[in-house]
PDB file of C-alpha atoms in Angstrom:
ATOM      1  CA  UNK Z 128     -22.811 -15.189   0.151  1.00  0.00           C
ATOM      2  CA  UNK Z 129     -25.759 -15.437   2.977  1.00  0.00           C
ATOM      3  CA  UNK Z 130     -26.361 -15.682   6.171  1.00  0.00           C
ATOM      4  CA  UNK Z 131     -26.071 -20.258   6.149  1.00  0.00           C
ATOM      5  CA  UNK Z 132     -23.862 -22.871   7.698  1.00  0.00           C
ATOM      6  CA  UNK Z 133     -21.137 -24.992   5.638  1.00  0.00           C
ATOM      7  CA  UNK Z 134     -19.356 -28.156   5.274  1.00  0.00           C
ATOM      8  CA  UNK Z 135     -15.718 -28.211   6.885  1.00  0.00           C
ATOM      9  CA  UNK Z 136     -14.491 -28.307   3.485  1.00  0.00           C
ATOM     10  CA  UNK Z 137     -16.236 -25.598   2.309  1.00  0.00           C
ATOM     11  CA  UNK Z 138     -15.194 -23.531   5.044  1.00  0.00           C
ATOM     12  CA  UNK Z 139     -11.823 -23.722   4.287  1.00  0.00           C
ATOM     13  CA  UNK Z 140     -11.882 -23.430   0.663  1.00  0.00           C
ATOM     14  CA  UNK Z 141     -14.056 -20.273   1.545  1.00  0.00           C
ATOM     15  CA  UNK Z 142     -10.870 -18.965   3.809  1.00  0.00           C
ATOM     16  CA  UNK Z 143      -8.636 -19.450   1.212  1.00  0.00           C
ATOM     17  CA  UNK Z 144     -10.721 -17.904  -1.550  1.00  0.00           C
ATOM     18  CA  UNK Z 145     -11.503 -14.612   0.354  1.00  0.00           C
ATOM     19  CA  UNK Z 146      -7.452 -14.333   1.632  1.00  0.00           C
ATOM     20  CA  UNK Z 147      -6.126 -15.374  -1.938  1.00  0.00           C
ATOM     21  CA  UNK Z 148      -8.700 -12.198  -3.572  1.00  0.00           C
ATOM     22  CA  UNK Z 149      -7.492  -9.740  -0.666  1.00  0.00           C
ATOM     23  CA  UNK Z 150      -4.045 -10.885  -1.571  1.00  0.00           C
ATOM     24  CA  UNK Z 151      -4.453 -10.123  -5.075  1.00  0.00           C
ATOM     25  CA  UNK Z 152      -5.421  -6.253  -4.237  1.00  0.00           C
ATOM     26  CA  UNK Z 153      -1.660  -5.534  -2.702  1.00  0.00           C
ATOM     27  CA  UNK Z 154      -0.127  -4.847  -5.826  1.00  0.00           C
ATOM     28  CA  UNK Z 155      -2.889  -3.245  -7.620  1.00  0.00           C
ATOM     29  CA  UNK Z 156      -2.676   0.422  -8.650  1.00  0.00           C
ATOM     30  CA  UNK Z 157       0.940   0.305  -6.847  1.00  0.00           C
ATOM     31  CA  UNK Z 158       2.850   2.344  -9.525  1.00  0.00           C
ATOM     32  CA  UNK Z 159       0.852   5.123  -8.936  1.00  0.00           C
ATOM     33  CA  UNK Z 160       3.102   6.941  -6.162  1.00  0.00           C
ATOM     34  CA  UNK Z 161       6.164   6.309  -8.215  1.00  0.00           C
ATOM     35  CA  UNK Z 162       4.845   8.204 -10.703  1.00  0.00           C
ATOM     36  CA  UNK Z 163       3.110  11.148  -8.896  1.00  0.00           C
ATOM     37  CA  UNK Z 164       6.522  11.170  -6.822  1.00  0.00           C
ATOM     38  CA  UNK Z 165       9.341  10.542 -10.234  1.00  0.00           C
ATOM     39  CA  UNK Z 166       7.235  12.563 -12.512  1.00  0.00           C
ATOM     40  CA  UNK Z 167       7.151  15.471  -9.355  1.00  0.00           C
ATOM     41  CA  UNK Z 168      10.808  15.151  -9.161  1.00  0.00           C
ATOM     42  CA  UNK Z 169      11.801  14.598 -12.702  1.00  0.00           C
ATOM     43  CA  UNK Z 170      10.085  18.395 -13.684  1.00  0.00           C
ATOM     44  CA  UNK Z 171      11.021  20.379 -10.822  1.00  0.00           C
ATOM     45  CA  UNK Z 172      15.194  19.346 -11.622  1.00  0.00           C
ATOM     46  CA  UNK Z 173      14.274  20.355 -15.216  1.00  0.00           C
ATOM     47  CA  UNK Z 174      12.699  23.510 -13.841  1.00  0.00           C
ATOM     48  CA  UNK Z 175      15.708  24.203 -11.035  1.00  0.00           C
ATOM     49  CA  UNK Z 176      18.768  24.001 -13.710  1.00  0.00           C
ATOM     50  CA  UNK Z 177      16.618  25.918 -15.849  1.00  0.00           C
ATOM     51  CA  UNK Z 178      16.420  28.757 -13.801  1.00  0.00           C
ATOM     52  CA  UNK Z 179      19.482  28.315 -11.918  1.00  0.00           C
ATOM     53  CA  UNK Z 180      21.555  27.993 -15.330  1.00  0.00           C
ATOM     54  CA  UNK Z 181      19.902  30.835 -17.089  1.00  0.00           C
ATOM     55  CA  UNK Z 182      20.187  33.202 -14.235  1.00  0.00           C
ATOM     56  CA  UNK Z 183      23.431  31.430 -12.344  1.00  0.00           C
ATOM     57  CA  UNK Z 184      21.290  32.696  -9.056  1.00  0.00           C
ATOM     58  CA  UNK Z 185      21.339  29.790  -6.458  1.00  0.00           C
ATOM     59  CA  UNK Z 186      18.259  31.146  -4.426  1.00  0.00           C
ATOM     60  CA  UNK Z 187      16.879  29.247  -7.651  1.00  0.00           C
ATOM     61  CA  UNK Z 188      17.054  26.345  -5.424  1.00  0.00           C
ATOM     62  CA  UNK Z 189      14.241  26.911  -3.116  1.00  0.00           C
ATOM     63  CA  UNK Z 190      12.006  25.325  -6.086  1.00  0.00           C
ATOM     64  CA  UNK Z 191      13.232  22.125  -4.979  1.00  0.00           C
ATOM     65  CA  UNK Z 192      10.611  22.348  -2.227  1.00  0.00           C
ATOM     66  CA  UNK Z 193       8.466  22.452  -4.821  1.00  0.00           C
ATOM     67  CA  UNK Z 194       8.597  18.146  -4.884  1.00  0.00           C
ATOM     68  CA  UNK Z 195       6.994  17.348  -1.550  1.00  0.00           C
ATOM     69  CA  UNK Z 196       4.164  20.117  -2.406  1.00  0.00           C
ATOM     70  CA  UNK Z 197       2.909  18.760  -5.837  1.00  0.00           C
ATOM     71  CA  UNK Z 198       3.898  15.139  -4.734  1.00  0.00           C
ATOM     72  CA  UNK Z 199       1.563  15.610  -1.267  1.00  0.00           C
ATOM     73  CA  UNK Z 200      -1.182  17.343  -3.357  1.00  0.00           C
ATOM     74  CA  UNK Z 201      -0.986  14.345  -6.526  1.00  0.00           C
ATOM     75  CA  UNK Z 202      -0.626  11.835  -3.540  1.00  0.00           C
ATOM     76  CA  UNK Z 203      -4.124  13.099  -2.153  1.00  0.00           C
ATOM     77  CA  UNK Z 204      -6.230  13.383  -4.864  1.00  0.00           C
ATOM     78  CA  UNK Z 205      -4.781   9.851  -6.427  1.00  0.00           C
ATOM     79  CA  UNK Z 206      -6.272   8.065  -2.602  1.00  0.00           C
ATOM     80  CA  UNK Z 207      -9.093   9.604  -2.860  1.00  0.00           C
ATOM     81  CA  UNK Z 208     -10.144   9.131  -6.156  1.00  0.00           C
ATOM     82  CA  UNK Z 209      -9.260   5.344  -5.444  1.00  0.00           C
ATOM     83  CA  UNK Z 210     -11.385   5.047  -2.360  1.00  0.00           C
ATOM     84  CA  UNK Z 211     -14.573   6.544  -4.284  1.00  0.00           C
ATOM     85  CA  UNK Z 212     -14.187   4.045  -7.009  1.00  0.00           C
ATOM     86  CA  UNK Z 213     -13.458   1.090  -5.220  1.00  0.00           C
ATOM     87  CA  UNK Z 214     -13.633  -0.307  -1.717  1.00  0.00           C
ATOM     88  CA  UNK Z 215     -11.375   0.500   0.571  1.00  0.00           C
ATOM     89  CA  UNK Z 216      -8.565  -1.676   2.146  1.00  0.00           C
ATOM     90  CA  UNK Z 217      -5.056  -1.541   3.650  1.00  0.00           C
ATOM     91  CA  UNK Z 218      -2.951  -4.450   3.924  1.00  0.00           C
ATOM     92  CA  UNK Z 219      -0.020  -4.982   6.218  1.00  0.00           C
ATOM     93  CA  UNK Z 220       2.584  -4.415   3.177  1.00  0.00           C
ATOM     94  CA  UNK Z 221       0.698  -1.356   2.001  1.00  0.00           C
ATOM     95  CA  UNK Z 222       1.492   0.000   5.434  1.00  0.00           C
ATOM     96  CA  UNK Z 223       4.964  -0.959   6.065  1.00  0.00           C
ATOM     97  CA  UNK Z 224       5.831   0.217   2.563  1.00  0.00           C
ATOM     98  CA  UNK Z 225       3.921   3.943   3.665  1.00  0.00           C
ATOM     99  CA  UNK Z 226       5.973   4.323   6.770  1.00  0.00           C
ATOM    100  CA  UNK Z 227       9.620   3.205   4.861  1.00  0.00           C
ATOM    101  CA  UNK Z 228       8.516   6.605   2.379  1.00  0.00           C
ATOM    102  CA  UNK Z 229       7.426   8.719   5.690  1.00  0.00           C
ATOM    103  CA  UNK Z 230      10.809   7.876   6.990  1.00  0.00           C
ATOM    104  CA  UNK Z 231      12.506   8.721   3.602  1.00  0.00           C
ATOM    105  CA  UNK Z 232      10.337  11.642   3.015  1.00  0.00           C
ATOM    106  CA  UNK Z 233      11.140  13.142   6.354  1.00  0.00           C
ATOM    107  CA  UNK Z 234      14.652  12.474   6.612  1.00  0.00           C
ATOM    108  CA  UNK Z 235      15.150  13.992   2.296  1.00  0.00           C
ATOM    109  CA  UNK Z 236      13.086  17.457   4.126  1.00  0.00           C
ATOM    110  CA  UNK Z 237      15.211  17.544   6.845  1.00  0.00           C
ATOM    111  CA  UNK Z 238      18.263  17.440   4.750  1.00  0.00           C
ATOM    112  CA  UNK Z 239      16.874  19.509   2.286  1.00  0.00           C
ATOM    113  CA  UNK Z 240      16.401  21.898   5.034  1.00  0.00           C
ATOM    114  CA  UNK Z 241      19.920  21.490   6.314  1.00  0.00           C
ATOM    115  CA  UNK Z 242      21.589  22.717   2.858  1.00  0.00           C
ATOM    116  CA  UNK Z 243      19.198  25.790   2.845  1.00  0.00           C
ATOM    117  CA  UNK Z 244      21.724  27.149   5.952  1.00  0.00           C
ATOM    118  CA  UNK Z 245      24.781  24.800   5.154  1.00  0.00           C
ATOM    119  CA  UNK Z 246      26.345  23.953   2.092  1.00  0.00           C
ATOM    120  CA  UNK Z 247      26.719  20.152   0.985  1.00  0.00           C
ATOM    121  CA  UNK Z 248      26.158  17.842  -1.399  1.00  0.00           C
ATOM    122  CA  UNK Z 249      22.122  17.137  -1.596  1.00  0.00           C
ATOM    123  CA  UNK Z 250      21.819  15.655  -4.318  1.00  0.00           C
ATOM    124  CA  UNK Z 251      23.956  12.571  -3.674  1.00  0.00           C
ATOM    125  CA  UNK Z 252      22.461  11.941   0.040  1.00  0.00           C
ATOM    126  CA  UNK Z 253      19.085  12.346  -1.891  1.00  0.00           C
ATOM    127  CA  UNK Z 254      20.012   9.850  -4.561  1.00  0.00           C
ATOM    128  CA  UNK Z 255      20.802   7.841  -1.760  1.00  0.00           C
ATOM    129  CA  UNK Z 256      17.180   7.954   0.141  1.00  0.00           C
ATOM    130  CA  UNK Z 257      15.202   6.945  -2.776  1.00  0.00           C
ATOM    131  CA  UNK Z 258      17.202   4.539  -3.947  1.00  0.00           C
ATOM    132  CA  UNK Z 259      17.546   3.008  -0.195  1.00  0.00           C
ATOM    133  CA  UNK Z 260      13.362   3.897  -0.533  1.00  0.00           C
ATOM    134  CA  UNK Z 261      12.856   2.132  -3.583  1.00  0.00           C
ATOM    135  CA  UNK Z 262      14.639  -0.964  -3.225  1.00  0.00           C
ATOM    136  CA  UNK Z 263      13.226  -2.158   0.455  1.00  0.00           C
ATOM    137  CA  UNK Z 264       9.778  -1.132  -1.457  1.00  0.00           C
ATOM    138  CA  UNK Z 265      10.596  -3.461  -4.440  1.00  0.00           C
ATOM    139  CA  UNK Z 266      12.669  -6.066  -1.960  1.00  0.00           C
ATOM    140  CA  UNK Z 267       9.048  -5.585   0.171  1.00  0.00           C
ATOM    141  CA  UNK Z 268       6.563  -6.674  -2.733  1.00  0.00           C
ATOM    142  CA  UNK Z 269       8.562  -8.940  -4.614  1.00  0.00           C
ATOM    143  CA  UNK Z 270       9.017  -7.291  -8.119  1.00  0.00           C
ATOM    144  CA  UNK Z 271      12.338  -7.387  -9.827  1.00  0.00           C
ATOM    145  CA  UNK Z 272      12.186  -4.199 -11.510  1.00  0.00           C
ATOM    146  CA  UNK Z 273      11.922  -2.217  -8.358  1.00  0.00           C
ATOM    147  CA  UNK Z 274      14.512  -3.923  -6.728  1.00  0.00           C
ATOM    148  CA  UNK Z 275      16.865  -3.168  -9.760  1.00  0.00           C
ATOM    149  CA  UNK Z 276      15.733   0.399 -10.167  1.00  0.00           C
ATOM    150  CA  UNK Z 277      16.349   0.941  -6.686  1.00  0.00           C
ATOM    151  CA  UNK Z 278      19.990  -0.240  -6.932  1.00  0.00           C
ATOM    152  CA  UNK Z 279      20.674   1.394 -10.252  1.00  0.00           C
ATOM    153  CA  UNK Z 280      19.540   4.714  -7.771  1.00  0.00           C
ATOM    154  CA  UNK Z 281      21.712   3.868  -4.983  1.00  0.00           C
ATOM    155  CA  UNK Z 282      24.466   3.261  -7.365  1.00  0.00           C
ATOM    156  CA  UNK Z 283      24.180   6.588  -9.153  1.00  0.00           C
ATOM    157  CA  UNK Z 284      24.425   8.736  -6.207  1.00  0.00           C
ATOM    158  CA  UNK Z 285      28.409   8.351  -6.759  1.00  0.00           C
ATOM    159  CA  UNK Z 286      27.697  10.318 -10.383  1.00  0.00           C
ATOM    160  CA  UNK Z 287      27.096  13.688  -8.983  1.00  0.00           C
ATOM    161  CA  UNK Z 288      30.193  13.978  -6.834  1.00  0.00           C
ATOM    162  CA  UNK Z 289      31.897  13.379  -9.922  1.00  0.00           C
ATOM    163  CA  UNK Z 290      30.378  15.950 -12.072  1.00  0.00           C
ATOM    164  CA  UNK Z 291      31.113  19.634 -11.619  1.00  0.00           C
ATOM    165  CA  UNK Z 292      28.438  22.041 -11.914  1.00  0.00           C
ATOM    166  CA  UNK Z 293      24.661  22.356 -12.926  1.00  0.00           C
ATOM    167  CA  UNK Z 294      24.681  19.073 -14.512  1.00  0.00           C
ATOM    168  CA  UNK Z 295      24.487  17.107 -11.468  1.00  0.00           C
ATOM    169  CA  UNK Z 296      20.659  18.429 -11.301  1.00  0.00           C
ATOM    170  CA  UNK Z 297      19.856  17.495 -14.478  1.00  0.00           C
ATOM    171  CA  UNK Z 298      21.890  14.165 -13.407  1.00  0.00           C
ATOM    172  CA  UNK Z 299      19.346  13.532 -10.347  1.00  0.00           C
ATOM    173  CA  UNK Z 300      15.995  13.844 -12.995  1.00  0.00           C
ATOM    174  CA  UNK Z 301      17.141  11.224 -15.371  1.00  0.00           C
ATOM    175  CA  UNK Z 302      18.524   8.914 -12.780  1.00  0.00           C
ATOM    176  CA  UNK Z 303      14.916   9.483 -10.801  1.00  0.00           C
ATOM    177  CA  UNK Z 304      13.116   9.185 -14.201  1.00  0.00           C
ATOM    178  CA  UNK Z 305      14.704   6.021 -14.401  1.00  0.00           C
ATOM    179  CA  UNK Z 306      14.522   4.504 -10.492  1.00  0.00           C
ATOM    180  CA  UNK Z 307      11.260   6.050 -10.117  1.00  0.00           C
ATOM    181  CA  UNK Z 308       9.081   6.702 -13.030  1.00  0.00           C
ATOM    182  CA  UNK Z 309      10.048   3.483 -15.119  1.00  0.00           C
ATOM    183  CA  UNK Z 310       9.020   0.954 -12.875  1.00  0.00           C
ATOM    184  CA  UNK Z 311       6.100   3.037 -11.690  1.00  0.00           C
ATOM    185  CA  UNK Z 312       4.765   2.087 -15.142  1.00  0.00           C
ATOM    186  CA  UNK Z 313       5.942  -1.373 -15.583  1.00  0.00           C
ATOM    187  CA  UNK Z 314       3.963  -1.899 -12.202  1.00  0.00           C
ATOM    188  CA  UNK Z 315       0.678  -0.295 -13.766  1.00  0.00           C
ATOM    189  CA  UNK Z 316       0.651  -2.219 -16.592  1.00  0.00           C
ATOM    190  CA  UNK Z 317       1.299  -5.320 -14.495  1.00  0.00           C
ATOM    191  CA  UNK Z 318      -1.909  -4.442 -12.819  1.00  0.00           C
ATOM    192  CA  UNK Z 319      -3.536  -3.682 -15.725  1.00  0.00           C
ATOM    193  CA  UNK Z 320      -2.871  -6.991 -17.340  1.00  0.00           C
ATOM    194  CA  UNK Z 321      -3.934  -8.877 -13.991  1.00  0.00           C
ATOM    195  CA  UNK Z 322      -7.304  -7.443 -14.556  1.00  0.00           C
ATOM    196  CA  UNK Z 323      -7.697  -8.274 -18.085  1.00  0.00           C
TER     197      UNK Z 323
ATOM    198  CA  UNK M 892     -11.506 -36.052  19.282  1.00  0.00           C
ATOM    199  CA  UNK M 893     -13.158 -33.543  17.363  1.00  0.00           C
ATOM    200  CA  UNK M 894     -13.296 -29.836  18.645  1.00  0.00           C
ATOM    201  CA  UNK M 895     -16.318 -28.354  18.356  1.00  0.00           C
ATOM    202  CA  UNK M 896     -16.548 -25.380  15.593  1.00  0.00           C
ATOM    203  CA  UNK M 897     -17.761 -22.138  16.385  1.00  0.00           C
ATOM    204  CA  UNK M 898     -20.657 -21.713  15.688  1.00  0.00           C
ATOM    205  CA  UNK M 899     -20.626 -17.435  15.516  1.00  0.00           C
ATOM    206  CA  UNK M 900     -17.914 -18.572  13.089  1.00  0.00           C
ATOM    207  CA  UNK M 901     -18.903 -21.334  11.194  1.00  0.00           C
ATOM    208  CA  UNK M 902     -21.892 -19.422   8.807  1.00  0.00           C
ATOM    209  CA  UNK M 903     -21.097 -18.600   5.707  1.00  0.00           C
ATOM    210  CA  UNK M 904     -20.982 -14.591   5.365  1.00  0.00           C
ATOM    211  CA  UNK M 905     -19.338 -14.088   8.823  1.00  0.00           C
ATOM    212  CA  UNK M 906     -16.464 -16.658   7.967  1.00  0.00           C
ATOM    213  CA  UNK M 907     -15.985 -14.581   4.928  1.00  0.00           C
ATOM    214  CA  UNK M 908     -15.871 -11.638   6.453  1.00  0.00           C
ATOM    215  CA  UNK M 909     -13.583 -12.437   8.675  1.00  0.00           C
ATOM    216  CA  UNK M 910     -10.936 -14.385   6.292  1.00  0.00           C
ATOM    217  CA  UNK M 911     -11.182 -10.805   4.878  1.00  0.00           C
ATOM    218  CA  UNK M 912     -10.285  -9.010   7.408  1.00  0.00           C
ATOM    219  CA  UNK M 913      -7.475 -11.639   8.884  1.00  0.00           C
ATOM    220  CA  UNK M 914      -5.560 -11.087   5.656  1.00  0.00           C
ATOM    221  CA  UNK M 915      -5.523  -7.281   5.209  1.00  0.00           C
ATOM    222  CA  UNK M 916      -5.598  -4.130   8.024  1.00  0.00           C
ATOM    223  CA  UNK M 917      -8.553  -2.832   7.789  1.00  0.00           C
ATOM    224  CA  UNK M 918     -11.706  -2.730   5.231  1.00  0.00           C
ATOM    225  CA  UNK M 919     -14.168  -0.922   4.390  1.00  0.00           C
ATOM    226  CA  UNK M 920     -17.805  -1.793   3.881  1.00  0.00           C
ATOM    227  CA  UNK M 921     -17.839  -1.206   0.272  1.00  0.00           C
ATOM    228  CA  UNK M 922     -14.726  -3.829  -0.238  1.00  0.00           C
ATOM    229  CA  UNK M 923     -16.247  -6.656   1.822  1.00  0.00           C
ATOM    230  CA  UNK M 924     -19.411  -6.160  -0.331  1.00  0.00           C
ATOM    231  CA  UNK M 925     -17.404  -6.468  -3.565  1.00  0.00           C
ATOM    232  CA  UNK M 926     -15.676  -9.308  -1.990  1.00  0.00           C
ATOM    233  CA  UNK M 927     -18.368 -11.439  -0.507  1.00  0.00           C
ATOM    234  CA  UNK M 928     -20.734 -10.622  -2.428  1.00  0.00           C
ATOM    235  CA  UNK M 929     -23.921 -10.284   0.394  1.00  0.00           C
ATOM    236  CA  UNK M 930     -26.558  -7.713   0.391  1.00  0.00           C
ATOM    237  CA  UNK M 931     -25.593  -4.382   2.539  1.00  0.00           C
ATOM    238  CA  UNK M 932     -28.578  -5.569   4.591  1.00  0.00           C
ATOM    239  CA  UNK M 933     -26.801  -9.072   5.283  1.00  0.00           C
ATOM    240  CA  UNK M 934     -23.760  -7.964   5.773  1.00  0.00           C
ATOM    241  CA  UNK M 935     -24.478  -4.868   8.213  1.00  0.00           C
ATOM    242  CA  UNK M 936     -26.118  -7.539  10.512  1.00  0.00           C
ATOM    243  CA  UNK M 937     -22.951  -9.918  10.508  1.00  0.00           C
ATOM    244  CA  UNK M 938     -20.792  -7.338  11.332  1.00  0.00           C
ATOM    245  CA  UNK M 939     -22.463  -5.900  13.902  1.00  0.00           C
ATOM    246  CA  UNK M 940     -22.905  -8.996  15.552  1.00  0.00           C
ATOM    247  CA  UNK M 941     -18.808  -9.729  15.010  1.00  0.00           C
ATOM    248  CA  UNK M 942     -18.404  -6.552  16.752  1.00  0.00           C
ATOM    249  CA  UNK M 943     -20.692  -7.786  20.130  1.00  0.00           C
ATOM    250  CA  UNK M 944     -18.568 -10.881  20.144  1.00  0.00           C
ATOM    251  CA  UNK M 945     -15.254  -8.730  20.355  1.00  0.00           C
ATOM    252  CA  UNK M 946     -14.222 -10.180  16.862  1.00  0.00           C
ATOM    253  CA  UNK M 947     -13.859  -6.971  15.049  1.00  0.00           C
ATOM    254  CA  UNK M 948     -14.011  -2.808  15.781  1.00  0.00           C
ATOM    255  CA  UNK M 949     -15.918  -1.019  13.471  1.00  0.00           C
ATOM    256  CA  UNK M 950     -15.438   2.468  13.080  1.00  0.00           C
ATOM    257  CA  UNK M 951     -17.446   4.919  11.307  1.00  0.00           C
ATOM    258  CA  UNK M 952     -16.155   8.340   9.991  1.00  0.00           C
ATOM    259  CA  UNK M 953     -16.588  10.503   6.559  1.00  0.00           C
ATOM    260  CA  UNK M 954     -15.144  10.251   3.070  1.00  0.00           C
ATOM    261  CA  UNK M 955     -16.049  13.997   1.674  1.00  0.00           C
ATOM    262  CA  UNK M 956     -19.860  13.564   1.940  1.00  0.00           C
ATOM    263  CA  UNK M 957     -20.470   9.638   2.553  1.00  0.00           C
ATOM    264  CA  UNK M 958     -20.025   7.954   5.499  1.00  0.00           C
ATOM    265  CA  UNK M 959     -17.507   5.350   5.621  1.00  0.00           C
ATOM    266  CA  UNK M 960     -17.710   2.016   7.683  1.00  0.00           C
ATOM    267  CA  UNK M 961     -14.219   0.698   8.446  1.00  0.00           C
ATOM    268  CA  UNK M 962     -13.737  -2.858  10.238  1.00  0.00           C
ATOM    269  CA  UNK M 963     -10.958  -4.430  11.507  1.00  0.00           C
ATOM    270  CA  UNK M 964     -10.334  -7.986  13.399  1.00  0.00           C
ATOM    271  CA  UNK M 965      -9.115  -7.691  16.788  1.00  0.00           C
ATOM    272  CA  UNK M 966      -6.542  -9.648  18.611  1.00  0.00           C
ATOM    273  CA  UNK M 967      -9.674 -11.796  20.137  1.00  0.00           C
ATOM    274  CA  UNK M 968     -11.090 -12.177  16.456  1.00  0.00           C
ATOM    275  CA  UNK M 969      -7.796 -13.513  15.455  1.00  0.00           C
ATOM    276  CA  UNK M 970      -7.301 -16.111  18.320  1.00  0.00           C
ATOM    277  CA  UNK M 971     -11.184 -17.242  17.306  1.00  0.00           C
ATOM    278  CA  UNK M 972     -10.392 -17.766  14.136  1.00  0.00           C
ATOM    279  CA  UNK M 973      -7.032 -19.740  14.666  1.00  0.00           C
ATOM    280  CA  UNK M 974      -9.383 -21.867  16.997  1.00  0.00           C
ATOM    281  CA  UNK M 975     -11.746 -22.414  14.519  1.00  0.00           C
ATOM    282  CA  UNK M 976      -9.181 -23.470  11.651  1.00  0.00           C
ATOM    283  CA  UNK M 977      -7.647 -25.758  14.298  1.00  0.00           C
ATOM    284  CA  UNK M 978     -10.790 -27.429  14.914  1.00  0.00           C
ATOM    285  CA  UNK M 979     -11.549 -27.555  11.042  1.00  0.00           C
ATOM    286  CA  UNK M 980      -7.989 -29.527  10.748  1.00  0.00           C
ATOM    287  CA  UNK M 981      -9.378 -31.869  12.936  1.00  0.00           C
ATOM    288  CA  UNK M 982     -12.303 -32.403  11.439  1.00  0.00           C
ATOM    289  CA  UNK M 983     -10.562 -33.211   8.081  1.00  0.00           C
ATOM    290  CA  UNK M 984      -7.879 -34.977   9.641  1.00  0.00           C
ATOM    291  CA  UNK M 985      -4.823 -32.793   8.468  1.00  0.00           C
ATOM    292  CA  UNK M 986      -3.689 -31.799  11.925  1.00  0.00           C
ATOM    293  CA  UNK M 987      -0.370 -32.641  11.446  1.00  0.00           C
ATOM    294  CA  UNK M 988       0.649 -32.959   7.928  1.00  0.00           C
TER     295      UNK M 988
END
């Protein structure tokens, strides 16, 4: 492209070419922060009714906090090694879907805080969040599997009042395996197969 | 009658940059390269002389040890740019349709 006038036509087939390829970055490398963020949580639930059912100590539950650290720390090295490989650009979805999550994220460390002092059940209200997170995300971008997850997520935050005991933890990883980390990689390889 | 096209606007490179930047939040320097294509040269001169007309802000910060250029199109840039497809439709005679 130089530095040269056009044609009206050519104009506005050049507008439509340069918004059509911008549009095409939005969904690329999108499944990333379900993963970082499912895999995070799917581990540390493994790792919490591990402890907490070997030892049947509850302070055990402070490892929790162990999701927002390894998700913040896999979230920052994932953007960055983006932006040094590629240009970078943000695109009015990529930002309403970033401040749904720092809504989400804030209000899960708030409550998470909450049950440190009081007890109640966190793992429902949790369930809750991401699945409220995951389906305006997948409602947001237009991709069915999302939107389904997201429900499935909402849906199963009835299963741990049900269930007594540890094995509503173990409950949360699957059902965040599933909302999360499964459509995390059917987005990838949706991206993937764009490119190919 | 046919409204006359702006001329800042109607050259190649700068209409590309800003359909670019119309359609996303912000870029950086390296995307619009990928995307249009131009020399660094070229394309550091178009910007900067989007940025005297009030079209886009260009700020300049750090990624680790490189600088980064980041532009975005201002509400000004957007209203010249509406202008400019509204003159094209009359031009081509699809005001209307």
């Amino acid at each position: 492209m130089e530095e040269k006038n056009l044609t009206e036509k050519a104009s506005l087939e050049l507008i439509s070419q340069m918004i059509t390829n911008s549009r095409r970055k939005l969904e690329d490398g999108n499944g990333i922060p379900f993963l970082i963020w499912g895999y995070a949580t799917f581990f540390v639930s493994l790792l919490v009714y591990y402890f907490v059912n070997a030892t049947g100590d509850y302070h055990y539950n402070i490892l929790w906090f162990l999701i927002p650290v390894i998700g913040s720390i896999g979230m920052f090295i994932s953007e960055k090694s983006r932006a040094k490989h590629a240009g970078h650009v943000r695109n009015y979805i990529e930002r309403v879907i970033g401040n749904i999550w720092l809504v989400i994220g804030i209000a899960a460390l708030l409550t998470s805080v909450g049950a440190s002092f009081v007890r109640f059940p966190v793992l429902p209200l949790m369930l809750l969040l991401l699945g409220i997170g995951t389906t305006i995300t997948g409602l947001t971008i237009k991709f069915k599997p999302v939107i389904i997850s997201g429900f499935i997520g909402m849906a199963s935050c009835v299963v741990p009042f049900v269930l007594e005991g540890n094995g509503q933890i173990l409950v949360f990883g699957v059902v965040c395996l599933i909302m999360m980390v499964i459509p995390g990689h059917i987005l990838n390889y949706q991206g993937r197969k764009r490119h190919v | 009658m046919f409204k006359e096209l702006n001329p800042l606007l109607h050259s190649e490179l700068r209409l590309g940059i800003m359909s670019i930047l119309i359609s996303v939040e912000e870029a950086d320097f390296v995307y619009i390269r990928e995307k249009t294509g131009a020399t660094a040269g070229n394309i550091s001169v178009q910007i900067e002389k989007l940025s005297e007309a009030g079209y886009i802000e260009i700020n300049k910060g750090f990624l680790g040890k490189r600088t980064r250029t980041v532009c975005k199109i201002t509400q000004k840039g957007v209203n010249a740019f509406e202008e400019y497809v509204e003159a094209l439709k009359s031009y081509l005679d699809i005001k209307g349709r």
